[in-house]
Tab-separated table of C-alpha atoms in Angstrom:
chain	number	residue	atom	x	y	z
A	70	UNK	CA	6.778	18.724	0.393
A	71	UNK	CA	5.614	15.134	0.777
A	72	UNK	CA	2.970	14.071	-1.696
A	73	UNK	CA	0.730	12.445	0.891
A	74	UNK	CA	0.959	13.694	4.447
A	75	UNK	CA	-0.462	12.191	7.601
A	76	UNK	CA	0.019	13.015	11.245
A	77	UNK	CA	2.314	10.222	12.423
A	78	UNK	CA	0.698	10.135	15.877
A	79	UNK	CA	0.467	8.238	17.998
A	80	UNK	CA	-3.211	9.057	18.340
A	81	UNK	CA	-4.731	7.656	21.506
A	82	UNK	CA	-8.480	7.449	22.133
A	83	UNK	CA	-10.531	5.661	24.778
A	84	UNK	CA	-12.679	2.676	23.829
A	85	UNK	CA	-16.023	3.777	22.439
A	86	UNK	CA	-14.772	7.186	21.313
A	87	UNK	CA	-14.506	8.540	17.764
A	88	UNK	CA	-11.051	8.423	16.216
A	89	UNK	CA	-10.348	11.003	13.511
A	90	UNK	CA	-7.521	10.434	11.046
A	91	UNK	CA	-6.475	13.045	8.538
A	92	UNK	CA	-4.571	13.101	5.274
A	93	UNK	CA	-3.595	15.809	2.796
A	94	UNK	CA	-2.237	15.307	-0.699
A	95	UNK	CA	-0.468	17.473	-3.236
A	96	UNK	CA	-1.490	16.032	-6.636
A	97	UNK	CA	-4.694	17.766	-7.739
A	98	UNK	CA	-5.091	15.178	-10.491
A	99	UNK	CA	-5.597	12.361	-7.975
A	100	UNK	CA	-8.799	10.487	-8.635
A	101	UNK	CA	-9.210	7.868	-5.946
A	102	UNK	CA	-8.421	7.709	-2.283
A	103	UNK	CA	-7.966	4.727	-0.032
A	104	UNK	CA	-7.622	3.944	3.633
A	105	UNK	CA	-5.672	0.879	4.636
A	106	UNK	CA	-5.129	-0.554	8.091
A	107	UNK	CA	-1.830	-2.180	8.928
A	108	UNK	CA	-1.187	-4.198	12.059
A	109	UNK	CA	2.409	-4.468	13.212
A	110	UNK	CA	4.346	-6.936	11.056
A	111	UNK	CA	1.422	-7.464	8.682
A	112	UNK	CA	0.539	-6.161	5.249
A	113	UNK	CA	-1.977	-3.359	4.608
A	114	UNK	CA	-5.627	-4.336	4.452
A	115	UNK	CA	-8.194	-2.210	2.655
A	116	UNK	CA	-10.769	-0.484	4.846
A	117	UNK	CA	-12.508	1.628	2.255
A	118	UNK	CA	-12.095	3.836	-0.771
A	119	UNK	CA	-13.713	7.067	-1.887
A	120	UNK	CA	-13.789	8.747	-5.288
A	121	UNK	CA	-16.289	11.625	-4.921
A	122	UNK	CA	-16.425	14.666	-2.687
A	123	UNK	CA	-18.433	14.179	0.471
A	124	UNK	CA	-18.880	11.368	2.944
A	125	UNK	CA	-18.939	7.624	2.467
A	126	UNK	CA	-19.996	5.366	5.312
A	127	UNK	CA	-19.240	1.679	5.820
A	128	UNK	CA	-20.210	0.316	9.200
A	129	UNK	CA	-18.246	2.133	11.888
A	130	UNK	CA	-16.042	3.834	9.301
A	131	UNK	CA	-16.702	7.076	7.446
A	132	UNK	CA	-14.385	8.480	4.817
A	133	UNK	CA	-14.608	12.140	3.931
A	134	UNK	CA	-13.148	13.715	0.807
A	135	UNK	CA	-12.697	17.380	-0.079
A	136	UNK	CA	-10.852	17.671	-3.387
A	137	UNK	CA	-10.805	21.479	-3.327
A	138	UNK	CA	-8.890	21.371	-0.046
A	139	UNK	CA	-6.973	18.244	-1.088
A	140	UNK	CA	-8.016	16.590	2.143
A	141	UNK	CA	-9.305	13.179	3.012
A	142	UNK	CA	-10.177	11.859	6.446
A	143	UNK	CA	-11.304	8.674	8.153
A	144	UNK	CA	-13.592	8.595	11.174
A	145	UNK	CA	-13.867	5.455	13.284
A	146	UNK	CA	-16.927	5.427	15.520
A	147	UNK	CA	-17.181	3.339	18.665
A	148	UNK	CA	-13.463	2.645	18.578
A	149	UNK	CA	-12.397	-0.784	19.802
A	150	UNK	CA	-9.013	-1.988	21.095
A	151	UNK	CA	-8.832	-4.167	17.973
A	152	UNK	CA	-8.764	-0.968	15.909
A	153	UNK	CA	-5.300	-0.244	17.313
A	154	UNK	CA	-3.070	-0.234	14.230
A	155	UNK	CA	-1.360	2.075	11.761
A	156	UNK	CA	-3.740	3.654	9.263
A	157	UNK	CA	-2.348	4.403	5.826
A	158	UNK	CA	-3.835	6.970	3.478
A	159	UNK	CA	-3.239	6.186	-0.206
A	160	UNK	CA	-3.890	8.460	-3.137
A	161	UNK	CA	-4.142	7.181	-6.695
A	162	UNK	CA	-3.322	9.420	-9.624
A	163	UNK	CA	-0.936	7.859	-12.083
A	164	UNK	CA	0.526	5.790	-9.281
A	165	UNK	CA	-0.576	4.843	-5.798
A	166	UNK	CA	1.107	7.111	-3.257
A	167	UNK	CA	0.984	6.306	0.427
A	168	UNK	CA	1.398	8.464	3.472
A	169	UNK	CA	3.661	7.297	6.269
A	170	UNK	CA	0.674	6.319	8.351
A	171	UNK	CA	-0.920	7.357	11.643
A	172	UNK	CA	-0.569	5.016	14.566
A	173	UNK	CA	-3.825	4.673	16.483
A	174	UNK	CA	-4.098	3.238	19.978
A	175	UNK	CA	-7.529	2.548	21.476
A	176	UNK	CA	-7.325	2.157	25.234
A	177	UNK	CA	-9.819	-0.121	27.041
B	286	UNK	CA	-7.573	-13.176	3.164
B	287	UNK	CA	-7.008	-11.335	-0.110
B	288	UNK	CA	-6.092	-14.374	-2.197
B	289	UNK	CA	-2.644	-12.864	-2.849
B	290	UNK	CA	0.316	-14.940	-1.702
B	291	UNK	CA	4.019	-14.156	-1.495
B	292	UNK	CA	7.158	-16.203	-0.956
B	293	UNK	CA	9.374	-16.435	0.902
B	294	UNK	CA	8.103	-14.897	4.132
B	295	UNK	CA	11.549	-13.862	5.323
B	296	UNK	CA	14.901	-13.690	3.582
B	297	UNK	CA	18.415	-12.742	4.644
B	298	UNK	CA	20.985	-11.773	2.042
B	299	UNK	CA	24.367	-10.077	2.030
B	300	UNK	CA	25.311	-6.883	0.284
B	301	UNK	CA	25.998	-7.363	-3.435
B	302	UNK	CA	23.881	-10.488	-3.784
B	303	UNK	CA	20.810	-10.867	-5.964
B	304	UNK	CA	17.318	-11.824	-4.772
B	305	UNK	CA	14.063	-12.956	-6.377
B	306	UNK	CA	10.756	-12.489	-4.614
B	307	UNK	CA	7.572	-14.154	-5.797
B	308	UNK	CA	3.915	-13.270	-5.784
B	309	UNK	CA	0.764	-15.061	-6.818
B	310	UNK	CA	-2.089	-12.730	-7.634
B	311	UNK	CA	-5.774	-13.230	-7.050
B	312	UNK	CA	-7.360	-15.194	-9.864
B	313	UNK	CA	-8.709	-12.888	-12.551
B	314	UNK	CA	-6.487	-9.989	-11.529
B	315	UNK	CA	-4.403	-8.975	-14.506
B	316	UNK	CA	-2.421	-6.282	-12.736
B	317	UNK	CA	0.279	-6.669	-10.114
B	318	UNK	CA	2.108	-3.872	-8.345
B	319	UNK	CA	5.190	-4.111	-6.179
B	320	UNK	CA	5.975	-1.872	-3.225
B	321	UNK	CA	8.861	-1.398	-0.831
B	322	UNK	CA	7.999	-0.505	2.748
B	323	UNK	CA	10.847	0.577	5.004
B	324	UNK	CA	10.332	0.484	8.748
B	325	UNK	CA	8.050	3.301	9.894
B	326	UNK	CA	7.227	4.410	6.384
B	327	UNK	CA	4.376	3.902	3.985
B	328	UNK	CA	4.748	1.587	0.991
B	329	UNK	CA	6.642	3.081	-1.967
B	330	UNK	CA	5.611	2.146	-5.497
B	331	UNK	CA	8.300	0.199	-7.388
B	332	UNK	CA	6.488	-0.796	-10.581
B	333	UNK	CA	3.332	-2.306	-11.979
B	334	UNK	CA	2.698	-4.991	-14.592
B	335	UNK	CA	-0.430	-5.469	-16.642
B	336	UNK	CA	-0.744	-8.630	-18.722
B	337	UNK	CA	2.996	-9.250	-18.617
B	338	UNK	CA	4.038	-5.735	-19.634
B	339	UNK	CA	5.366	-2.985	-17.388
B	340	UNK	CA	2.646	-0.389	-16.843
B	341	UNK	CA	4.443	2.222	-14.798
B	342	UNK	CA	7.482	2.577	-12.592
B	343	UNK	CA	8.339	4.526	-9.495
B	344	UNK	CA	11.619	6.148	-8.549
B	345	UNK	CA	13.674	2.976	-8.240
B	346	UNK	CA	16.950	2.157	-10.044
B	347	UNK	CA	17.142	-0.384	-12.881
B	348	UNK	CA	18.578	-3.020	-10.558
B	349	UNK	CA	14.975	-3.488	-9.480
B	350	UNK	CA	13.261	-5.462	-12.227
B	351	UNK	CA	10.180	-7.580	-12.577
B	352	UNK	CA	8.330	-10.169	-14.547
B	353	UNK	CA	4.718	-11.194	-14.748
B	354	UNK	CA	3.568	-14.571	-16.054
B	355	UNK	CA	0.284	-15.658	-17.664
B	356	UNK	CA	-0.675	-17.761	-14.616
B	357	UNK	CA	-1.119	-14.667	-12.366
B	358	UNK	CA	2.308	-15.097	-10.807
B	359	UNK	CA	5.037	-12.480	-10.803
B	360	UNK	CA	8.596	-11.850	-9.639
B	361	UNK	CA	10.558	-8.946	-8.257
B	362	UNK	CA	14.306	-9.205	-8.845
B	363	UNK	CA	16.825	-7.008	-7.090
B	364	UNK	CA	20.471	-7.090	-8.156
B	365	UNK	CA	23.530	-5.809	-6.308
B	366	UNK	CA	21.727	-5.616	-2.980
B	367	UNK	CA	22.449	-2.653	-0.744
B	368	UNK	CA	21.876	-2.293	2.998
B	369	UNK	CA	19.052	0.202	2.325
B	370	UNK	CA	17.165	-2.477	0.409
B	371	UNK	CA	16.239	-4.034	3.741
B	372	UNK	CA	12.457	-3.653	3.896
B	373	UNK	CA	9.090	-5.347	3.631
B	374	UNK	CA	8.314	-6.020	-0.034
B	375	UNK	CA	4.643	-6.112	-0.869
B	376	UNK	CA	2.829	-7.142	-3.976
B	377	UNK	CA	-0.710	-6.058	-4.666
B	378	UNK	CA	-3.093	-7.307	-7.305
B	379	UNK	CA	-5.973	-5.557	-8.990
B	380	UNK	CA	-8.372	-6.227	-11.823
B	381	UNK	CA	-7.767	-3.586	-14.402
B	382	UNK	CA	-5.125	-1.444	-16.009
B	383	UNK	CA	-6.802	1.682	-14.720
B	384	UNK	CA	-4.242	2.798	-12.170
B	385	UNK	CA	-6.235	5.873	-11.343
B	386	UNK	CA	-9.200	4.147	-9.783
B	387	UNK	CA	-8.480	0.483	-9.315
B	388	UNK	CA	-8.501	-1.086	-5.860
B	389	UNK	CA	-5.430	-3.056	-4.881
B	390	UNK	CA	-5.268	-6.023	-2.544
B	391	UNK	CA	-2.013	-6.771	-0.786
B	392	UNK	CA	-0.211	-10.022	-0.153
B	393	UNK	CA	1.395	-10.757	3.240
B	394	UNK	CA	4.784	-9.437	2.162
B	395	UNK	CA	8.366	-10.669	2.173
B	396	UNK	CA	10.700	-9.301	4.834
B	397	UNK	CA	14.153	-8.849	3.265
B	398	UNK	CA	17.168	-8.201	5.435
B	399	UNK	CA	20.465	-7.238	3.782
B	400	UNK	CA	23.582	-7.645	5.944
């Protein structure tokens, strides 16, 4: 079983729609959770992090964490073509573990 | 811009050679982590240094080694290169030693190709 699992996609949504990205993790001791965006050929850039159960909003982005279910998600509202990228979920326990990423395409 | 720089941008080596990759962390960040990202995969943790001492290591063989210097720069050395070492190598800097909660900021990466 992979430690951090994401649906590889591709996930395709129309411009203006809500994109929903999901991630599950296996280490119950994990304490912090991160979403990174990675454009093709570029390095990951931090979108947001979440430590506590519940929702955390930052602009068009909302991260949701449920530690009991070992589940973290990212919602992108009003999706734009510029949001098209691979989204990496990262989970930090003793070390930062990344999922393989979900490729998102936002169609104009 | 994260303030983290890496050099070189691209590198081509042959199997069996040795390579040194360099990273300059954001000022004030005492921790640097190195990752290997193969095509289509997420980054994999190689090791982390805090104030010039190794502070954790992933599942990589000893031929992967590192150094961190007092001026916020660091190196990743890989000996006896193998074809599977071809990947994007990323360094990430963060402020504290607290690996459980600290936020990491990535450099642009070095693309290594081993022929």
